[in-house]
PDB file of C-alpha atoms in Angstrom:
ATOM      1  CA  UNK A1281    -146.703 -10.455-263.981  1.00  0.00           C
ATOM      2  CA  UNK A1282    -147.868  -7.298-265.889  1.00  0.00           C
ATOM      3  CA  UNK A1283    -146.177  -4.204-265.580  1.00  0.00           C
ATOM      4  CA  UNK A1284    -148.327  -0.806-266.198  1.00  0.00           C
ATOM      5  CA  UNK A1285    -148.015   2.217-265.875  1.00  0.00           C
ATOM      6  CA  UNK A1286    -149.828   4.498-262.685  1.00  0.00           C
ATOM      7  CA  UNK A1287    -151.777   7.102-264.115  1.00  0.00           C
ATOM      8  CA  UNK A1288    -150.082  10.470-262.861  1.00  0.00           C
ATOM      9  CA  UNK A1289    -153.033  12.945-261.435  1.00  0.00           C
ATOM     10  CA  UNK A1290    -151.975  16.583-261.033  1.00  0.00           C
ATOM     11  CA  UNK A1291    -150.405  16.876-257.434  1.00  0.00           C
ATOM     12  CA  UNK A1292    -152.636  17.349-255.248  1.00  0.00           C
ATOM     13  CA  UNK A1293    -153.065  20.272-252.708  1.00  0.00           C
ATOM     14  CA  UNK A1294    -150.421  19.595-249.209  1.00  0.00           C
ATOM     15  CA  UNK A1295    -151.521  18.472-245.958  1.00  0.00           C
ATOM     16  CA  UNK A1296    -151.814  21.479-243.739  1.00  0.00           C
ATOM     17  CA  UNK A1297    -152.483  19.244-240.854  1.00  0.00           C
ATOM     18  CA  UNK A1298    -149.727  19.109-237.708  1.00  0.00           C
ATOM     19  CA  UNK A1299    -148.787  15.754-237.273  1.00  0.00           C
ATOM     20  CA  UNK A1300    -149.184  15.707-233.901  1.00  0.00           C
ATOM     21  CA  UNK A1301    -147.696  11.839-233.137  1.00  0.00           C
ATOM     22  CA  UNK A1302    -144.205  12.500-233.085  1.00  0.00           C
ATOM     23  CA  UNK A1303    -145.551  15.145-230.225  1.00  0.00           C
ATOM     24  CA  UNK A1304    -147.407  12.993-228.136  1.00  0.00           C
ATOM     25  CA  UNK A1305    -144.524  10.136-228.062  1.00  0.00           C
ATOM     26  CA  UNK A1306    -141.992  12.984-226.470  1.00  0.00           C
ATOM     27  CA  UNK A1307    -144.766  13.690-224.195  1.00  0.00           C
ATOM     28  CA  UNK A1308    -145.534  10.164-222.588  1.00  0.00           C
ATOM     29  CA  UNK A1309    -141.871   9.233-222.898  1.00  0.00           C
ATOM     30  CA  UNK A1310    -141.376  12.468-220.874  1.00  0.00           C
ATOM     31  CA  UNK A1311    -144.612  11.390-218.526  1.00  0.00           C
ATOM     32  CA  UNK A1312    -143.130   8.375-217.744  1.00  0.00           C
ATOM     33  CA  UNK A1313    -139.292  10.346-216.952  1.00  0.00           C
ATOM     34  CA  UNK A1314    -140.974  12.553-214.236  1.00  0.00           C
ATOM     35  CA  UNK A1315    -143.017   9.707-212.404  1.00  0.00           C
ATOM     36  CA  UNK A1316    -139.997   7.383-211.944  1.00  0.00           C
ATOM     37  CA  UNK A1317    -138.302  10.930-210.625  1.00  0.00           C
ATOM     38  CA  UNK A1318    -140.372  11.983-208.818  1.00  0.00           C
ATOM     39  CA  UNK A1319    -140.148   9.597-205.736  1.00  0.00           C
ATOM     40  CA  UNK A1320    -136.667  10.234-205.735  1.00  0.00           C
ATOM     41  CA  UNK A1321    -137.125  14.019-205.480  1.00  0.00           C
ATOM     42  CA  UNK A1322    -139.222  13.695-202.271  1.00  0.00           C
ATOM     43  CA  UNK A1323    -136.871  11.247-200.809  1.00  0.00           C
ATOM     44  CA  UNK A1324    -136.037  11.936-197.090  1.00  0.00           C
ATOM     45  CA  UNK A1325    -132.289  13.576-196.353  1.00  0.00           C
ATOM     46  CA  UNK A1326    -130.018  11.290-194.570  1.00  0.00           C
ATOM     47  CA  UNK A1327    -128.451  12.967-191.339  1.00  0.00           C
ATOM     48  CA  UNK A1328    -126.344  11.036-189.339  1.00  0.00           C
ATOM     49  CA  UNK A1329    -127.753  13.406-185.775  1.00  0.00           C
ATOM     50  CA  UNK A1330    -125.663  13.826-182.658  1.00  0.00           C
ATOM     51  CA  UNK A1331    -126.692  11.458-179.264  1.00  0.00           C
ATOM     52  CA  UNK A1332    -128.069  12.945-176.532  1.00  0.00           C
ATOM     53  CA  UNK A1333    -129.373  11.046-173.411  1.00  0.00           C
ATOM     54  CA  UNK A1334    -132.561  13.244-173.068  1.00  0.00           C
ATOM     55  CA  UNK A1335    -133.963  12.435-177.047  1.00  0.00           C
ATOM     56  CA  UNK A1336    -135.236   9.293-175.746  1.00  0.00           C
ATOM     57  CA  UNK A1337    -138.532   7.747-177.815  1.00  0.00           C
ATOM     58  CA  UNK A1338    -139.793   7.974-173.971  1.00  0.00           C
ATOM     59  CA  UNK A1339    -139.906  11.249-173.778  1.00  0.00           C
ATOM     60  CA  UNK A1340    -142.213  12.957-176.293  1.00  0.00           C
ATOM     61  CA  UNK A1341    -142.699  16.666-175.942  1.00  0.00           C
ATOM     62  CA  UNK A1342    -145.129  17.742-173.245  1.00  0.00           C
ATOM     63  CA  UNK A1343    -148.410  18.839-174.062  1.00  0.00           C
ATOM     64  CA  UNK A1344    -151.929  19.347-172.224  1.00  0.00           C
ATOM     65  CA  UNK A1345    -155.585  19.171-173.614  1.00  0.00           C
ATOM     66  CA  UNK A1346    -157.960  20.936-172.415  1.00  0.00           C
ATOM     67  CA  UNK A1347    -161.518  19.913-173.415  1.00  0.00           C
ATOM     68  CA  UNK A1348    -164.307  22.859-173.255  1.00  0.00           C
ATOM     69  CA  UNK A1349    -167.543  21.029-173.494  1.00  0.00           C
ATOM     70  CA  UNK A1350    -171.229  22.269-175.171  1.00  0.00           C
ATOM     71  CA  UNK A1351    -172.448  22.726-171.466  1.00  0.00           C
ATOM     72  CA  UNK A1352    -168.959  25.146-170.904  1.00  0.00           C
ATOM     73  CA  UNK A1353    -167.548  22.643-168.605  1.00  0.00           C
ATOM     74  CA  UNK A1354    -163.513  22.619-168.366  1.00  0.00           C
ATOM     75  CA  UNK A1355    -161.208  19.329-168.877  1.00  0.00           C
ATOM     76  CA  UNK A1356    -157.705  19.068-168.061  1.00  0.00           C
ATOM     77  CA  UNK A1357    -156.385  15.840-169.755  1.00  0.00           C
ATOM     78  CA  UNK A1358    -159.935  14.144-169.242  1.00  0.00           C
ATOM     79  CA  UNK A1359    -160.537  15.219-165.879  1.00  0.00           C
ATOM     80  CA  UNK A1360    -163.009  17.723-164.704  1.00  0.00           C
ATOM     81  CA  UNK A1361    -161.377  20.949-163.540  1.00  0.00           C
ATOM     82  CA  UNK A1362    -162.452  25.054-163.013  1.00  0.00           C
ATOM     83  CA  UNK A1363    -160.547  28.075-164.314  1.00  0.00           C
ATOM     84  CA  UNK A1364    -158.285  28.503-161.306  1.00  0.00           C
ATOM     85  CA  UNK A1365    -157.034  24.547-161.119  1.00  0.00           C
ATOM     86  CA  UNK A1366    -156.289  24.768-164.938  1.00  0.00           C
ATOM     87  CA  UNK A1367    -153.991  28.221-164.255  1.00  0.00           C
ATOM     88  CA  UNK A1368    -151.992  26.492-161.497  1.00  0.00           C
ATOM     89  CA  UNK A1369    -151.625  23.723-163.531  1.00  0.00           C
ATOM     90  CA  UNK A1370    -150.346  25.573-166.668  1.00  0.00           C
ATOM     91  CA  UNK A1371    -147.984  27.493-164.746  1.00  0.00           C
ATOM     92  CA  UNK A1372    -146.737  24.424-162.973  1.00  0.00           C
ATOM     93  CA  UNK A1373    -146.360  23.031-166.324  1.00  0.00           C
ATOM     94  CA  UNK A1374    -144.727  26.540-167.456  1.00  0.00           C
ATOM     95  CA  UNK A1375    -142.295  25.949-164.530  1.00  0.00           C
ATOM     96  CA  UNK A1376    -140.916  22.355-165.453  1.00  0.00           C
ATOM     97  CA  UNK A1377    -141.182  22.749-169.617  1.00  0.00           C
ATOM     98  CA  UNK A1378    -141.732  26.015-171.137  1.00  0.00           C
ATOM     99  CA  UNK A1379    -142.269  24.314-174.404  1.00  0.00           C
ATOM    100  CA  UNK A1380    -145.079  22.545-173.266  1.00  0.00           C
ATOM    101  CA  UNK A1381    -148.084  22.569-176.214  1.00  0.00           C
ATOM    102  CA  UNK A1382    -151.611  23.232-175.124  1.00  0.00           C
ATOM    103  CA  UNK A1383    -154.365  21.242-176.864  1.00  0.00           C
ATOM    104  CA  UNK A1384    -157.522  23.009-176.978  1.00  0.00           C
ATOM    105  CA  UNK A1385    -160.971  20.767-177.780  1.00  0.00           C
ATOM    106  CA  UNK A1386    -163.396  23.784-177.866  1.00  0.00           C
ATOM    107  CA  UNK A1387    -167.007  22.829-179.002  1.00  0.00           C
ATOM    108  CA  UNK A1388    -168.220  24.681-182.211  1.00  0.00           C
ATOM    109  CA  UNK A1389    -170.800  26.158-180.503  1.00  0.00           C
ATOM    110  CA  UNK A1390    -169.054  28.094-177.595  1.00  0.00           C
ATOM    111  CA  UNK A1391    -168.517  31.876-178.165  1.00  0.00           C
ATOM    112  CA  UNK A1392    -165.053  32.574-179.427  1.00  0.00           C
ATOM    113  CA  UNK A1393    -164.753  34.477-175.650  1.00  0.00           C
ATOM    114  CA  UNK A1394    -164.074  31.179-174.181  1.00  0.00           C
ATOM    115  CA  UNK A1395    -161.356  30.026-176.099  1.00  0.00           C
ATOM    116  CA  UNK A1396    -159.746  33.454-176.077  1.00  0.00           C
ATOM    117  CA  UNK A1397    -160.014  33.138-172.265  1.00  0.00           C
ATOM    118  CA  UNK A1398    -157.954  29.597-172.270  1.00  0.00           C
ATOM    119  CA  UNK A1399    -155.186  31.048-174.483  1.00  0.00           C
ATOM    120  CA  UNK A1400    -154.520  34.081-172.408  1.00  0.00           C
ATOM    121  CA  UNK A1401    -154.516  31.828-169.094  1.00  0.00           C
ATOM    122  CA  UNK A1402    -151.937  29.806-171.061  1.00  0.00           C
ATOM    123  CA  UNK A1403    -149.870  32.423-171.984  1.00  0.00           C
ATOM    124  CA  UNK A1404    -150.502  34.183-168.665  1.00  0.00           C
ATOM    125  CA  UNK A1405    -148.403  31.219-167.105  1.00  0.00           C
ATOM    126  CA  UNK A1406    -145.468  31.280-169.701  1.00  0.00           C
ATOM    127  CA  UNK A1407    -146.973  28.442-171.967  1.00  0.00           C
ATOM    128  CA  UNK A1408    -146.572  29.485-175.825  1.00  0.00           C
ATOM    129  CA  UNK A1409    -146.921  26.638-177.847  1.00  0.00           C
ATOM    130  CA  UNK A1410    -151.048  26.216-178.488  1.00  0.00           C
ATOM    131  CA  UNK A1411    -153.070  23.932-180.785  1.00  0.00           C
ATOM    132  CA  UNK A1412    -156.484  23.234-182.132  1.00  0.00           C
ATOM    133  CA  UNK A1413    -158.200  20.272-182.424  1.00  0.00           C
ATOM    134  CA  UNK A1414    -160.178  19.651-184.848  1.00  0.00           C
ATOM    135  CA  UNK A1415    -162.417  16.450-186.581  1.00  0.00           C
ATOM    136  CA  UNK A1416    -161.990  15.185-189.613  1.00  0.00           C
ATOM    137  CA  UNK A1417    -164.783  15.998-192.101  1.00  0.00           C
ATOM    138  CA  UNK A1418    -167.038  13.238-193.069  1.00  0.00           C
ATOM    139  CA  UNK A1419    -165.873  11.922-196.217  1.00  0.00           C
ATOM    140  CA  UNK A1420    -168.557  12.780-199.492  1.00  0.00           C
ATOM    141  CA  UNK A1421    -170.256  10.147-200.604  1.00  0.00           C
TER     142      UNK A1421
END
């Protein structure tokens, strides 16, 4: 085996380059820190709750829908009903829960009259608690 001798060339300029590798490695190792966290951060809080005979699974919180149709006719929980059935109702449902939730189902097309008229008869009769229901949107194809 021959031993020689390298040339020697005049040093050439430096590298003004960032090595960016060592960067990326603390990055992904980093990545991967915050996923396996992550679950653990939006883990649910243990409570160990008081008993009471009432917070029964049979027992779900009151609530009422009221359909208003395209034509303008009234629904109480699927049946057919005017103005002045649906107020006697509400405050008969004020009467035995307060914190019952009213479920309006107002077509799109209905003046925004109408469903100001249901939520005043609700909270005419001592009801509060008032939600909208809405459809899902079509999912984009």
């Amino acid at each position: 085996m021959a031993f020689g001798r390298f040339n020697k060339t005049p040093a050439s300029a430096p590298i003004s380059a960032i090595n960016v590798t060592p960067l990326v490695d603390v990055m992904l190792v980093l990545l991967v820190i915050f996923i396996m966290a992550a679950p653990l951060l939006a883990a649910s809080i243990r409570l160990d709750l008081p008993q009471a005979a009432s917070a029964t699974r049979a027992n779900p919180p009151a609530a009422i829908a009221v359909q208003l149709n395209a034509q303008g006719a009234l629904f109480a929980d699927g049946q057919p009903t005017d103005m002045d059935a649906l107020k006697a109702l509400f405050k008969q449902q004020a009467e035995r829960n307060p914190q019952t939730e009213v479920q309006l189902s107002i077509d799109q097309n209905l003046p925004y009259a109408r469903a100001v008229e249901l939520m005043d008869a609700a909270q005419s009769a001592g009801l509060s608690r008032m939600g909208f229901v809405a459809q899902p949107q079509a999912a984009a194809r």
